[in-house]
Amino acid sequence: MFFQHLILFATIIITNCQEVVILSNMLESANTPIKIIEADVLLMESKFTEQTNRPTLQLYYESLCPDCIEFDSSQFRKVVVLLHEYLDIHTYPYGNARTRKHSDGTVEVTCQHGPKECYGNKLHGCALDIIANATEALLFNACMIQQRSNDESADKCGEQMSIAVDLIKECAKGKKGTDLLLHYGEESEKVGFNYVPYVLLNGAEWQGKDLMNDICAAFKNPPEPCRHEY
Ligand SMILES: *[C@@H]1O[C@H](CO)[C@@H](O)[C@H](O)[C@H]1NC(C)=O
């Protein structure tokens, strides 16, 4: 009994010390905005369980918002290319759309930039569903979003990346595409953001300037791609 208590007590001390050291290290580099520090704390906590959990990166966006296009095709794409092995990345193509369920059972989705954006979001959702390699799917969407996320963009990106796009376009035009859009809508409403692109790093809102840099800074042992300048 005595030893059990002693061990428990010692464990608590060790755990607390680790946290204190990490927090004080972070406070030394105090020129970073508070929001990033909060995200870092969460990423830091994940280090204690890094064997089982990779840090998560979640992106909520819509296909035609200019800031989403810019973010997805540059900063986000870079992280996907360089760090996909080290992160658990999820994207939610829905953004500021709204879903209304009518009393007759029909469901209506209204997208911020109109029906073309809904179709674009469906293409993105279908790509995530159909392309077997999740990283390839993210890169395919990052390619489409630069070209207005329409059928022509799917064709071009498919050709460029050697991905068959017939099933993806078919999906976006049918029930599956709508179901996926509704699914991403439900996931987005759970989070309840009010701007896009909206980014969560290990569940905490990220509003920094340099995503790659902030993710790298939060690893205890930064992975190899973090040790280079890009
Ligand atoms: C998935 O695609 C990425 C990016 O092209 C590649 O690095 C990775 O090896 C692929 N994974 C599998 C399991 O094929």
Coordinates of C-alpha atoms and ligand atoms in Angstrom, one line a residue:
M1 CA 0.0 0.0 0.0
F2 CA 2.7 2.4 1.0
F3 CA 4.7 1.6 -2.2
Q4 CA 1.7 2.1 -4.4
H5 CA 1.2 5.6 -3.0
L6 CA 4.9 6.4 -3.3
I7 CA 4.9 5.4 -7.0
L8 CA 1.8 7.3 -7.7
F9 CA 3.2 10.4 -6.0
A10 CA 6.5 10.1 -7.9
T11 CA 4.6 9.7 -11.2
I12 CA 2.6 12.9 -10.5
I13 CA 5.8 14.8 -9.8
I14 CA 7.5 13.6 -13.0
T15 CA 4.5 14.4 -15.2
N16 CA 4.2 17.9 -13.7
C17 CA 7.9 18.6 -14.1
Q18 CA 7.7 17.7 -17.8
E19 CA 4.8 20.1 -18.3
V20 CA 6.5 22.9 -16.4
V21 CA 9.7 22.6 -18.4
I22 CA 7.9 22.6 -21.7
L23 CA 5.8 25.6 -20.7
S24 CA 8.8 27.6 -19.6
N25 CA 10.6 26.8 -22.8
M26 CA 7.7 28.1 -24.7
L27 CA 7.3 31.2 -22.7
E28 CA 10.9 32.1 -23.5
S29 CA 10.0 32.4 -27.2
A30 CA 7.3 34.8 -26.2
N31 CA 7.0 36.7 -29.5
T32 CA 4.6 34.1 -30.9
P33 CA 0.9 35.0 -30.7
I34 CA -1.1 33.3 -27.8
K35 CA -3.2 31.3 -30.2
I36 CA -0.2 29.4 -31.6
I37 CA 1.1 28.8 -28.1
E38 CA -2.3 27.2 -27.2
A39 CA -2.0 25.0 -30.3
D40 CA 1.5 24.1 -29.4
V41 CA 0.6 23.1 -26.0
L42 CA -1.9 20.6 -27.5
L43 CA 0.7 19.3 -29.9
M44 CA 3.2 19.1 -27.1
E45 CA 0.8 17.0 -25.1
S46 CA 0.6 14.7 -28.0
K47 CA 4.3 14.0 -27.6
F48 CA 3.6 12.1 -24.5
T49 CA 1.6 9.7 -26.6
E50 CA 3.4 10.0 -29.9
Q51 CA 3.7 6.2 -30.2
T52 CA 0.0 5.9 -30.6
N53 CA -1.2 9.2 -31.9
R54 CA 0.1 11.4 -34.7
P55 CA -0.8 15.1 -34.4
T56 CA -4.0 15.9 -36.3
L57 CA -4.4 18.7 -38.9
Q58 CA -7.9 19.5 -40.0
L59 CA -8.9 21.9 -42.7
Y60 CA -12.5 23.2 -43.2
Y61 CA -12.9 25.0 -46.5
E62 CA -15.0 25.6 -49.6
S63 CA -14.0 25.3 -53.2
L64 CA -14.5 28.9 -54.4
C65 CA -13.5 31.2 -51.5
P66 CA -10.3 33.1 -52.6
D67 CA -8.6 32.6 -49.2
C68 CA -9.3 28.9 -49.3
I69 CA -7.9 28.6 -52.8
E70 CA -4.7 30.5 -51.8
F71 CA -4.3 28.5 -48.5
D72 CA -5.0 25.0 -49.9
S73 CA -2.8 25.3 -53.0
S74 CA 0.2 26.8 -51.2
Q75 CA 0.8 26.5 -47.4
F76 CA -1.5 23.5 -46.9
R77 CA -0.2 21.7 -50.0
K78 CA 3.3 22.1 -48.8
V79 CA 2.5 20.5 -45.5
V80 CA 0.8 17.6 -47.2
V81 CA 3.8 17.1 -49.5
L82 CA 6.4 17.3 -46.8
L83 CA 4.7 16.1 -43.6
H84 CA 2.0 13.7 -44.6
E85 CA 3.8 10.7 -43.0
Y86 CA 3.9 12.5 -39.7
L87 CA 0.4 13.9 -39.4
D88 CA -3.2 12.7 -39.4
I89 CA -4.7 15.0 -42.0
H90 CA -8.5 15.5 -42.6
T91 CA -10.2 18.0 -44.9
Y92 CA -13.9 19.0 -44.9
P93 CA -15.0 20.5 -48.2
Y94 CA -18.2 22.3 -47.2
G95 CA -17.2 25.6 -45.5
N96 CA -19.9 28.2 -45.0
A97 CA -22.6 26.3 -46.8
R98 CA -25.9 25.7 -45.1
T99 CA -28.1 22.6 -45.0
R100 CA -31.8 22.8 -44.6
K101 CA -34.0 19.8 -43.9
H102 CA -37.6 20.3 -45.2
S103 CA -40.6 18.8 -43.6
D104 CA -41.2 16.6 -46.7
G105 CA -37.9 14.9 -46.1
T106 CA -35.9 16.7 -48.8
V107 CA -32.6 18.3 -47.9
E108 CA -31.2 21.4 -49.5
V109 CA -27.6 22.7 -49.4
T110 CA -26.9 26.3 -50.2
C111 CA -23.2 27.2 -50.8
Q112 CA -21.7 30.6 -50.1
H113 CA -20.6 31.0 -53.7
G114 CA -23.6 29.3 -55.3
P115 CA -24.3 26.0 -57.0
K116 CA -20.9 25.9 -58.7
E117 CA -19.3 25.9 -55.3
C118 CA -21.5 23.1 -54.1
Y119 CA -20.5 21.1 -57.2
G120 CA -16.8 21.9 -56.5
N121 CA -17.2 20.7 -52.9
K122 CA -18.8 17.5 -54.1
L123 CA -15.9 16.9 -56.5
H124 CA -13.5 17.4 -53.6
G125 CA -15.6 15.1 -51.3
C126 CA -15.8 12.4 -54.1
A127 CA -12.0 12.6 -54.7
L128 CA -11.4 12.0 -51.0
D129 CA -13.8 9.1 -51.1
I130 CA -12.6 7.5 -54.3
I131 CA -8.8 8.0 -54.6
A132 CA -7.3 5.2 -52.5
N133 CA -4.2 7.0 -51.5
A134 CA -5.4 9.8 -49.0
T135 CA -2.3 11.9 -49.7
E136 CA -2.9 11.8 -53.5
A137 CA -6.5 12.8 -52.9
L138 CA -5.4 15.9 -50.9
L139 CA -3.0 16.8 -53.7
F140 CA -5.6 16.2 -56.4
N141 CA -7.9 18.6 -54.5
A142 CA -5.2 21.2 -54.1
C143 CA -4.7 21.0 -57.9
M144 CA -8.4 21.3 -58.7
I145 CA -8.9 24.2 -56.3
Q146 CA -6.5 26.3 -58.3
Q147 CA -8.6 25.8 -61.4
R148 CA -12.1 26.6 -60.0
S149 CA -12.9 23.0 -59.0
N150 CA -15.0 22.1 -62.0
D151 CA -15.1 19.1 -64.4
E152 CA -12.3 20.7 -66.6
S153 CA -10.1 21.0 -63.5
A154 CA -10.8 17.4 -62.6
D155 CA -9.8 16.3 -66.1
K156 CA -6.6 18.4 -66.1
C157 CA -5.5 17.4 -62.6
G158 CA -6.3 13.8 -63.3
E159 CA -4.2 13.8 -66.4
Q160 CA -1.3 15.6 -64.6
M161 CA -1.4 13.1 -61.7
S162 CA -2.4 10.0 -63.6
I163 CA -5.6 9.6 -61.7
A164 CA -8.8 8.3 -63.4
V165 CA -11.5 10.9 -62.9
D166 CA -14.6 9.4 -64.5
L167 CA -15.8 7.9 -61.2
I168 CA -15.1 11.1 -59.4
K169 CA -17.2 13.2 -61.8
E170 CA -20.0 10.6 -61.8
C171 CA -20.0 10.6 -58.0
A172 CA -20.2 14.4 -57.9
K173 CA -23.3 14.4 -60.2
G174 CA -25.2 11.8 -58.2
K175 CA -26.5 10.9 -54.8
K176 CA -23.1 9.9 -53.5
G177 CA -21.9 13.4 -54.0
T178 CA -24.8 14.9 -52.2
D179 CA -24.4 12.4 -49.3
L180 CA -20.7 13.3 -49.0
L181 CA -21.5 17.0 -49.0
L182 CA -24.1 16.4 -46.2
H183 CA -21.6 14.4 -44.3
Y184 CA -19.0 17.1 -44.4
G185 CA -21.7 19.6 -43.5
E186 CA -22.5 17.7 -40.3
E187 CA -18.8 17.5 -39.5
S188 CA -18.4 21.2 -40.1
E189 CA -21.5 22.1 -38.0
K190 CA -20.0 20.1 -35.0
V191 CA -17.1 22.5 -35.1
G192 CA -19.1 25.6 -35.6
F193 CA -16.5 27.9 -37.2
N194 CA -17.5 31.3 -38.7
Y195 CA -14.8 31.8 -41.3
V196 CA -12.8 29.8 -43.8
P197 CA -10.3 28.4 -44.3
Y198 CA -10.6 27.2 -40.7
V199 CA -7.7 25.1 -39.4
L200 CA -7.4 23.0 -36.3
L201 CA -4.1 21.7 -35.1
N202 CA -4.7 18.9 -32.7
G203 CA -8.1 20.3 -32.1
A204 CA -7.0 23.9 -31.4
E205 CA -7.8 26.8 -33.7
W206 CA -4.7 27.8 -35.7
Q207 CA -4.4 31.4 -37.0
G208 CA -0.7 31.7 -37.5
K209 CA 1.2 32.9 -40.5
D210 CA 3.4 29.9 -41.4
L211 CA 1.7 26.5 -41.0
M212 CA 4.8 24.4 -41.9
N213 CA 6.9 26.3 -39.4
D214 CA 4.4 26.1 -36.6
I215 CA 3.8 22.4 -37.0
C216 CA 7.6 21.7 -37.1
A217 CA 8.1 23.9 -34.0
A218 CA 5.6 21.8 -32.0
F219 CA 7.3 18.5 -32.5
K220 CA 9.6 17.4 -29.7
N221 CA 11.8 15.7 -32.3
P222 CA 11.0 17.5 -35.5
P223 CA 10.8 15.0 -38.4
E224 CA 13.5 15.2 -41.2
P225 CA 11.6 17.5 -43.6
C226 CA 11.5 20.1 -40.8
R227 CA 15.3 20.4 -40.8
H228 CA 15.4 22.0 -44.2
E229 CA 14.6 25.4 -45.6
Y230 CA 12.0 25.3 -48.3
Ligands
LIG1 C1 0.6 7.9 -51.5 O1 1.0 9.0 -52.2 C2 2.1 9.7 -51.7 C3 2.3 11.0 -52.5 O2 2.4 10.7 -53.9 C4 3.3 8.8 -51.7 O3 4.4 9.4 -51.2 C5 3.0 7.5 -50.9 O4 4.1 6.6 -51.0 C6 1.7 6.9 -51.4 N1 1.4 5.8 -50.5 C7 1.1 4.6 -50.9 C8 0.7 3.6 -49.8 O5 1.1 4.2 -52.1

